Structure formats: structure tokens, C-alpha cells
Amino acid sequence: KAGDLWQLSEPGGNLDAQLHWMSCENISYRNYTSRWKLDDSIVNKNILLVGCGAIGSEVAEVLVRGGQKALCLIDKERVEFGNLCRHVASAALVGLYKTEALKWWLSLVNPMSRINSCPVAFIGDEEFIPKNDEYDLLLDCTANDKIMRTLAKGSRNAGIPYVKFFINPTAEYLTMIISGTCIRGDEVLSKLLEVITLNDNINASEYYGYGEGLSVMAPGCWHPTYPGRWVNIKILIGMAIEILEGRLKSGIGSDGFGAVIGHSINDAGLPETRVVYAGEFAR
């Protein structure tokens, strides 16, 4: 009861009064990140993340658990029941915008991260130019080619790095591209796809799946029939974030960067995760 502790300190106080103890913990950013933290080259950036589906939600959670300080989420879709098998959201959040659902969850994961939510859509035919003093890094986790070209162009005009993640129809390959100061992200992807087509380490039919060229995401992880497993997505995203961390730590140069990460089960029934291809691309 309030005042009991004070009464005990007074002469003749009620020594039989029961004290009600509460459990508490001293928290701070340093305390939170003492066990694991991403490099300052990424956590200190104000990141704009477009696309909060299976890939975007996993990317966001890895960043926030790693100590990300500022993150803005953009997506126009709402959480549906069918999303739950490959999304960090729960059934309690069905019907909310994915940005709001993800913001709520990430705020519980790391209360010290500053998370903003924007439930809007970007149309590929419209100009999207973020201000270079507002964001330091743009992450594209969408499955839309028009949005990709718009975001790549906008980020280039704003002078901020553009990064794109996408997976193939069976979630056996993840492709990531990072723009350079002299080459846009969509140009990097076009060059990377040319290399992939000639790469003996990549099964073209499995990689391209239902689509061709830049449409490698069809039918997409948003589709009810998409067969990719969430565990595969988590593994691939984990490796991709580590690659991104390394590239940012070494600095963004004039050339772009592209990589393909593979995850499969070998003939002995054991999982194998590997970097199938990684290289730099000049304009």
C-alpha cells in the first residue's frame, strides 16, 4: 500500500505492514543491443522500407532486433488470414493495414526503435522522389517491376542507396541488388539477370518459375498458391541482411552489387545455404 515504506522509516511505524514488491528492469539502447547488434553503418540510418509482406516483414524484424533506430514502413495492403503462414503478424491483427500491424509488433520487439507507418501505395507511372535529408537507405521488398523502376529512379535522384530483395516462386533463391553511385538499382538487376541466365550453378527453370526476366516473383508470395516455405524465407533473409551489412560497412562505391543466395536440401537430406553468385556491376 502507498506510504507503507515511508511509515516504516518513522519512529513507531507499523512494522507489521506488508510491502508489495514489483519486478522491474533497467532498459536502455546499450542494454538491448549488448547481446547482438547490427553494425552502426546500418542501424544509424533512417530506412524507408517499401513492401511489408512476407519478405518486408522479415527484413524489418531482423533490422529491429539488431538495433535499428529508425524505420518507415510503406504498404497499401491489409493483413489477411492467408498471410499468417509467412508473416510476423498474428490472427489478432487481421484486417489492419500491414504497416500498422508490423509497427505494433516491432514496437513490442524493440520499444526503442522509432517506427513510422504509411499505408499508401506507389504507382509505377508516378514519380517518387524521397528527400535526401529524410532517408538514408531505401529497401524495396515489393514484387512489382513498375514500382522497382520508380523507386530506383527516385532513390538515384535523391542520392540515397537503393536495395531490392526478392525470392523465386519456391523460395529456393533470394536475389538482392544494391545500387551504386553511378548505376541505378534496376540497371544492376538487368545486368545480374543476364549473368544468372548463363550461370551453371543456378537452375534456370527453378529460378524463373512462372515468369521471365524481371517477373521472377510471379505468382509472388502474396498469392494463395505460392508454395515457398517461411523457414526458407527466414534463412535467406538472414544471409541477405548480413551481406547488406557488409556492403554498407565497406561503403557504397560507384559500381552496383548483385547477389543470389540459394537454400535447398541436398541428396543426403541435409539443408544447404550458400551464396550462388555475387559480383559488382558498372554502368
Coordinates of C-alpha atoms in Angstrom, one line a residue:
K1 CA 0.0 0.0 0.0
A2 CA 1.2 3.5 -0.7
G3 CA 3.1 5.0 2.2
D4 CA 3.9 1.7 4.0
L5 CA 7.6 2.1 3.2
W6 CA 7.6 5.7 4.5
Q7 CA 5.8 4.7 7.7
L8 CA 8.4 2.0 8.4
S9 CA 11.1 4.7 8.4
E10 CA 9.2 6.8 11.0
P11 CA 9.6 6.2 14.8
G12 CA 6.8 3.9 15.9
G13 CA 6.0 2.9 12.4
N14 CA 3.8 -0.1 11.5
L15 CA 6.5 -2.9 11.4
D16 CA 3.8 -5.5 10.5
A17 CA 2.8 -3.8 7.3
Q18 CA 3.2 -5.9 4.2
L19 CA 5.4 -4.5 1.4
H20 CA 4.3 -5.2 -2.1
W21 CA 7.3 -5.6 -4.4
M22 CA 7.2 -5.1 -8.1
S23 CA 9.5 -6.6 -10.7
C24 CA 11.4 -4.1 -12.9
E25 CA 14.3 -3.9 -15.2
N26 CA 16.5 -1.1 -16.3
I27 CA 16.4 -0.8 -20.1
S28 CA 18.5 1.2 -22.5
Y29 CA 19.6 1.0 -26.1
R30 CA 23.0 -0.2 -25.0
N31 CA 21.4 -2.8 -22.7
Y32 CA 19.1 -4.0 -25.5
T33 CA 21.9 -4.4 -28.1
S34 CA 24.6 -5.8 -25.7
R35 CA 23.8 -9.4 -26.8
W36 CA 23.6 -8.8 -30.6
K37 CA 23.6 -5.7 -32.7
L38 CA 24.0 -4.9 -36.4
D39 CA 26.8 -2.6 -37.5
D40 CA 26.4 1.1 -37.0
S41 CA 26.6 1.6 -40.7
I42 CA 23.0 0.2 -41.0
V43 CA 21.3 0.8 -37.6
N44 CA 22.1 4.5 -37.6
K45 CA 20.4 5.0 -41.0
N46 CA 16.9 6.3 -41.3
I47 CA 15.5 3.5 -43.5
L48 CA 12.4 3.6 -45.8
L49 CA 11.1 0.1 -46.4
V50 CA 8.5 -0.4 -49.1
G51 CA 6.5 -3.6 -49.1
C52 CA 5.5 -5.2 -45.8
G53 CA 4.6 -8.7 -46.9
A54 CA 6.5 -12.0 -46.3
I55 CA 9.9 -10.5 -47.2
G56 CA 9.4 -7.0 -45.9
S57 CA 8.1 -8.1 -42.5
E58 CA 11.0 -10.5 -42.0
V59 CA 13.6 -7.8 -43.1
A60 CA 12.0 -5.3 -40.7
E61 CA 12.1 -7.7 -37.8
V62 CA 15.8 -8.7 -38.4
L63 CA 16.7 -5.0 -38.5
V64 CA 14.8 -4.0 -35.4
R65 CA 16.1 -6.9 -33.4
G66 CA 19.5 -5.9 -34.5
G67 CA 19.1 -2.4 -33.0
Q68 CA 17.7 -0.4 -36.0
K69 CA 16.9 3.1 -34.7
A70 CA 14.6 4.5 -37.3
L71 CA 12.3 2.7 -39.9
C72 CA 9.4 3.9 -42.0
L73 CA 7.0 1.3 -43.4
I74 CA 5.0 1.6 -46.6
D75 CA 2.4 -0.8 -48.0
K76 CA -1.2 -0.4 -49.1
E77 CA -2.4 -3.9 -48.3
R78 CA -4.2 -5.2 -45.2
V79 CA -3.3 -8.4 -43.3
E80 CA -5.4 -11.3 -44.4
F81 CA -5.8 -14.7 -42.7
G82 CA -3.9 -16.4 -45.5
N83 CA -0.9 -14.2 -44.9
L84 CA -0.2 -15.5 -41.4
C85 CA 1.8 -18.6 -42.5
R86 CA 4.5 -16.3 -43.9
H87 CA 4.2 -13.1 -41.9
V88 CA 5.1 -11.9 -38.4
A89 CA 1.5 -10.7 -37.8
S90 CA -1.0 -12.8 -35.8
A91 CA -4.7 -13.5 -36.2
A92 CA -5.5 -10.6 -33.8
L93 CA -4.1 -8.2 -36.5
V94 CA -6.1 -9.5 -39.5
G95 CA -7.9 -6.6 -41.2
L96 CA -5.3 -4.0 -40.1
Y97 CA -3.0 -2.4 -42.7
K98 CA 0.2 -4.4 -42.9
T99 CA 2.2 -1.3 -41.9
E100 CA 0.2 -0.8 -38.7
A101 CA 0.3 -4.5 -37.8
L102 CA 4.0 -4.5 -38.4
K103 CA 4.6 -1.3 -36.5
W104 CA 2.7 -2.7 -33.5
W105 CA 4.7 -5.9 -33.5
L106 CA 8.1 -4.2 -34.0
S107 CA 7.3 -1.7 -31.2
L108 CA 6.9 -4.7 -28.9
V109 CA 10.1 -6.3 -30.2
N110 CA 12.2 -3.2 -29.6
P111 CA 10.5 -0.3 -27.9
M112 CA 13.5 2.0 -28.6
S113 CA 13.1 1.8 -32.4
R114 CA 11.3 4.7 -34.0
I115 CA 8.8 3.1 -36.3
N116 CA 6.6 5.1 -38.7
S117 CA 3.7 3.6 -40.7
C118 CA 2.4 4.9 -44.1
P119 CA -0.5 2.7 -45.5
V120 CA -0.2 4.1 -49.1
A121 CA 0.6 2.7 -52.5
F122 CA 3.2 3.8 -55.0
I123 CA 2.1 3.6 -58.7
G124 CA 4.9 2.8 -61.1
D125 CA 3.9 5.5 -63.5
E126 CA 4.2 8.2 -60.9
E127 CA 7.4 9.9 -59.7
F128 CA 8.6 9.0 -56.2
I129 CA 11.5 11.1 -55.1
P130 CA 12.4 10.8 -51.4
K131 CA 14.2 13.8 -49.9
N132 CA 17.9 13.0 -49.3
D133 CA 17.8 14.7 -45.9
E134 CA 14.8 12.5 -44.8
Y135 CA 16.1 8.9 -45.5
D136 CA 19.5 7.3 -45.8
L137 CA 18.6 4.0 -47.3
L138 CA 15.6 2.7 -49.4
L139 CA 14.7 -1.0 -49.1
D140 CA 12.4 -2.4 -51.8
C141 CA 10.6 -5.6 -50.7
T142 CA 7.8 -5.5 -53.3
A143 CA 7.1 -7.8 -56.2
N144 CA 6.2 -5.1 -58.6
D145 CA 8.5 -4.2 -61.5
K146 CA 7.0 -0.8 -62.1
I147 CA 7.4 0.2 -58.5
M148 CA 11.0 -1.1 -58.7
R149 CA 11.9 1.2 -61.6
T150 CA 10.1 4.1 -59.9
L151 CA 11.9 3.6 -56.6
A152 CA 15.2 3.0 -58.2
K153 CA 14.9 6.2 -60.2
G154 CA 13.7 8.2 -57.2
S155 CA 16.4 7.0 -54.9
R156 CA 19.1 7.8 -57.5
N157 CA 17.7 11.4 -57.9
A158 CA 17.7 11.7 -54.1
G159 CA 21.3 10.4 -53.8
I160 CA 20.5 7.5 -51.4
P161 CA 21.3 3.8 -51.9
Y162 CA 18.6 1.5 -53.2
V163 CA 18.4 -2.1 -52.2
K164 CA 15.9 -4.7 -53.5
F165 CA 15.2 -8.2 -52.2
F166 CA 13.0 -10.8 -54.0
I167 CA 12.6 -14.6 -53.9
N168 CA 11.8 -17.1 -56.6
P169 CA 8.4 -19.0 -56.7
T170 CA 9.7 -21.9 -54.5
A171 CA 11.8 -19.7 -52.1
E172 CA 14.9 -21.6 -53.0
Y173 CA 16.7 -18.5 -54.3
L174 CA 16.8 -14.9 -53.0
T175 CA 18.2 -12.2 -55.2
M176 CA 19.4 -8.9 -53.8
I177 CA 20.7 -5.9 -55.6
I178 CA 22.3 -2.7 -54.3
S179 CA 22.7 0.4 -56.5
G180 CA 26.0 2.2 -56.9
T181 CA 26.6 5.9 -57.0
C182 CA 26.9 5.7 -60.8
I183 CA 24.3 3.0 -61.6
R184 CA 20.6 2.6 -60.7
G185 CA 19.2 -0.4 -59.0
D186 CA 17.1 -1.5 -61.9
E187 CA 20.2 -1.4 -64.2
V188 CA 22.1 -3.6 -61.7
L189 CA 19.2 -6.1 -61.7
S190 CA 19.1 -6.2 -65.6
K191 CA 22.9 -7.0 -65.7
L192 CA 22.6 -9.5 -62.9
L193 CA 19.8 -11.4 -64.6
E194 CA 22.0 -11.7 -67.7
V195 CA 24.7 -13.4 -65.6
I196 CA 22.2 -15.6 -63.9
T197 CA 20.9 -16.9 -67.3
L198 CA 24.4 -18.1 -68.1
N199 CA 25.3 -19.4 -64.6
D200 CA 25.6 -23.2 -64.4
N201 CA 25.1 -23.1 -60.6
I202 CA 21.5 -21.9 -61.0
N203 CA 18.7 -24.0 -62.2
A204 CA 17.0 -21.5 -64.6
S205 CA 13.6 -23.3 -64.6
E206 CA 13.5 -23.2 -60.8
Y207 CA 14.8 -19.7 -60.6
Y208 CA 12.5 -18.1 -63.2
G209 CA 9.5 -20.3 -62.2
Y210 CA 6.3 -19.0 -63.7
G211 CA 7.7 -15.7 -65.0
E212 CA 10.5 -14.5 -67.2
G213 CA 13.0 -11.7 -67.0
L214 CA 12.1 -9.2 -64.3
S215 CA 8.9 -11.0 -63.5
V216 CA 10.7 -13.7 -61.4
M217 CA 8.3 -13.1 -58.5
A218 CA 5.2 -14.4 -60.3
P219 CA 2.9 -15.6 -58.8
G220 CA 4.5 -13.9 -55.7
C221 CA 4.5 -14.7 -52.0
W222 CA 1.2 -12.7 -51.8
H223 CA -0.6 -15.3 -53.9
P224 CA -2.7 -18.1 -52.2
T225 CA -0.9 -20.8 -54.3
Y226 CA 2.6 -19.6 -53.6
P227 CA 4.5 -22.7 -52.3
G228 CA 7.5 -21.1 -50.7
R229 CA 8.1 -22.0 -47.0
W230 CA 8.5 -19.3 -44.4
V231 CA 11.5 -21.1 -42.9
N232 CA 13.3 -20.8 -46.2
I233 CA 12.5 -17.1 -46.4
K234 CA 13.8 -16.5 -42.9
I235 CA 17.1 -18.3 -43.7
L236 CA 17.6 -16.4 -47.0
I237 CA 16.7 -13.0 -45.5
G238 CA 19.1 -13.6 -42.6
M239 CA 22.0 -14.1 -45.0
A240 CA 20.9 -11.2 -47.2
I241 CA 21.0 -8.8 -44.3
E242 CA 24.5 -9.9 -43.4
I243 CA 25.6 -9.2 -47.0
L244 CA 23.9 -5.8 -46.9
E245 CA 25.6 -5.0 -43.6
G246 CA 29.0 -5.9 -45.0
R247 CA 28.5 -3.8 -48.1
L248 CA 27.3 -0.7 -46.1
K249 CA 30.2 -1.1 -43.7
S250 CA 32.7 -1.1 -46.6
G251 CA 30.9 1.8 -48.2
I252 CA 28.8 2.3 -51.3
G253 CA 31.1 2.8 -54.3
S254 CA 30.4 3.8 -57.9
D255 CA 29.5 0.2 -59.0
G256 CA 26.4 -1.6 -58.1
F257 CA 26.2 -5.0 -56.4
G258 CA 24.1 -8.1 -57.0
A259 CA 23.9 -11.5 -55.3
V260 CA 21.9 -14.7 -55.5
I261 CA 21.6 -16.8 -52.3
G262 CA 20.4 -20.4 -52.5
H263 CA 18.8 -22.7 -50.0
S264 CA 18.0 -26.3 -50.8
I265 CA 18.0 -29.9 -49.5
N266 CA 20.9 -32.0 -50.7
D267 CA 20.9 -35.7 -51.7
A268 CA 21.7 -36.6 -48.1
G269 CA 18.6 -34.9 -46.9
L270 CA 20.6 -32.0 -45.3
P271 CA 19.9 -28.3 -45.8
E272 CA 22.4 -26.2 -47.7
T273 CA 22.5 -22.5 -47.8
R274 CA 25.1 -20.8 -50.0
V275 CA 25.9 -17.7 -52.0
V276 CA 25.4 -18.9 -55.5
Y277 CA 26.6 -15.7 -57.2
A278 CA 27.9 -12.3 -56.0
G279 CA 29.5 -9.6 -58.0
E280 CA 29.8 -5.9 -58.8
F281 CA 28.3 -4.2 -61.9
A282 CA 29.4 -1.0 -63.6
R283 CA 27.1 1.1 -65.7

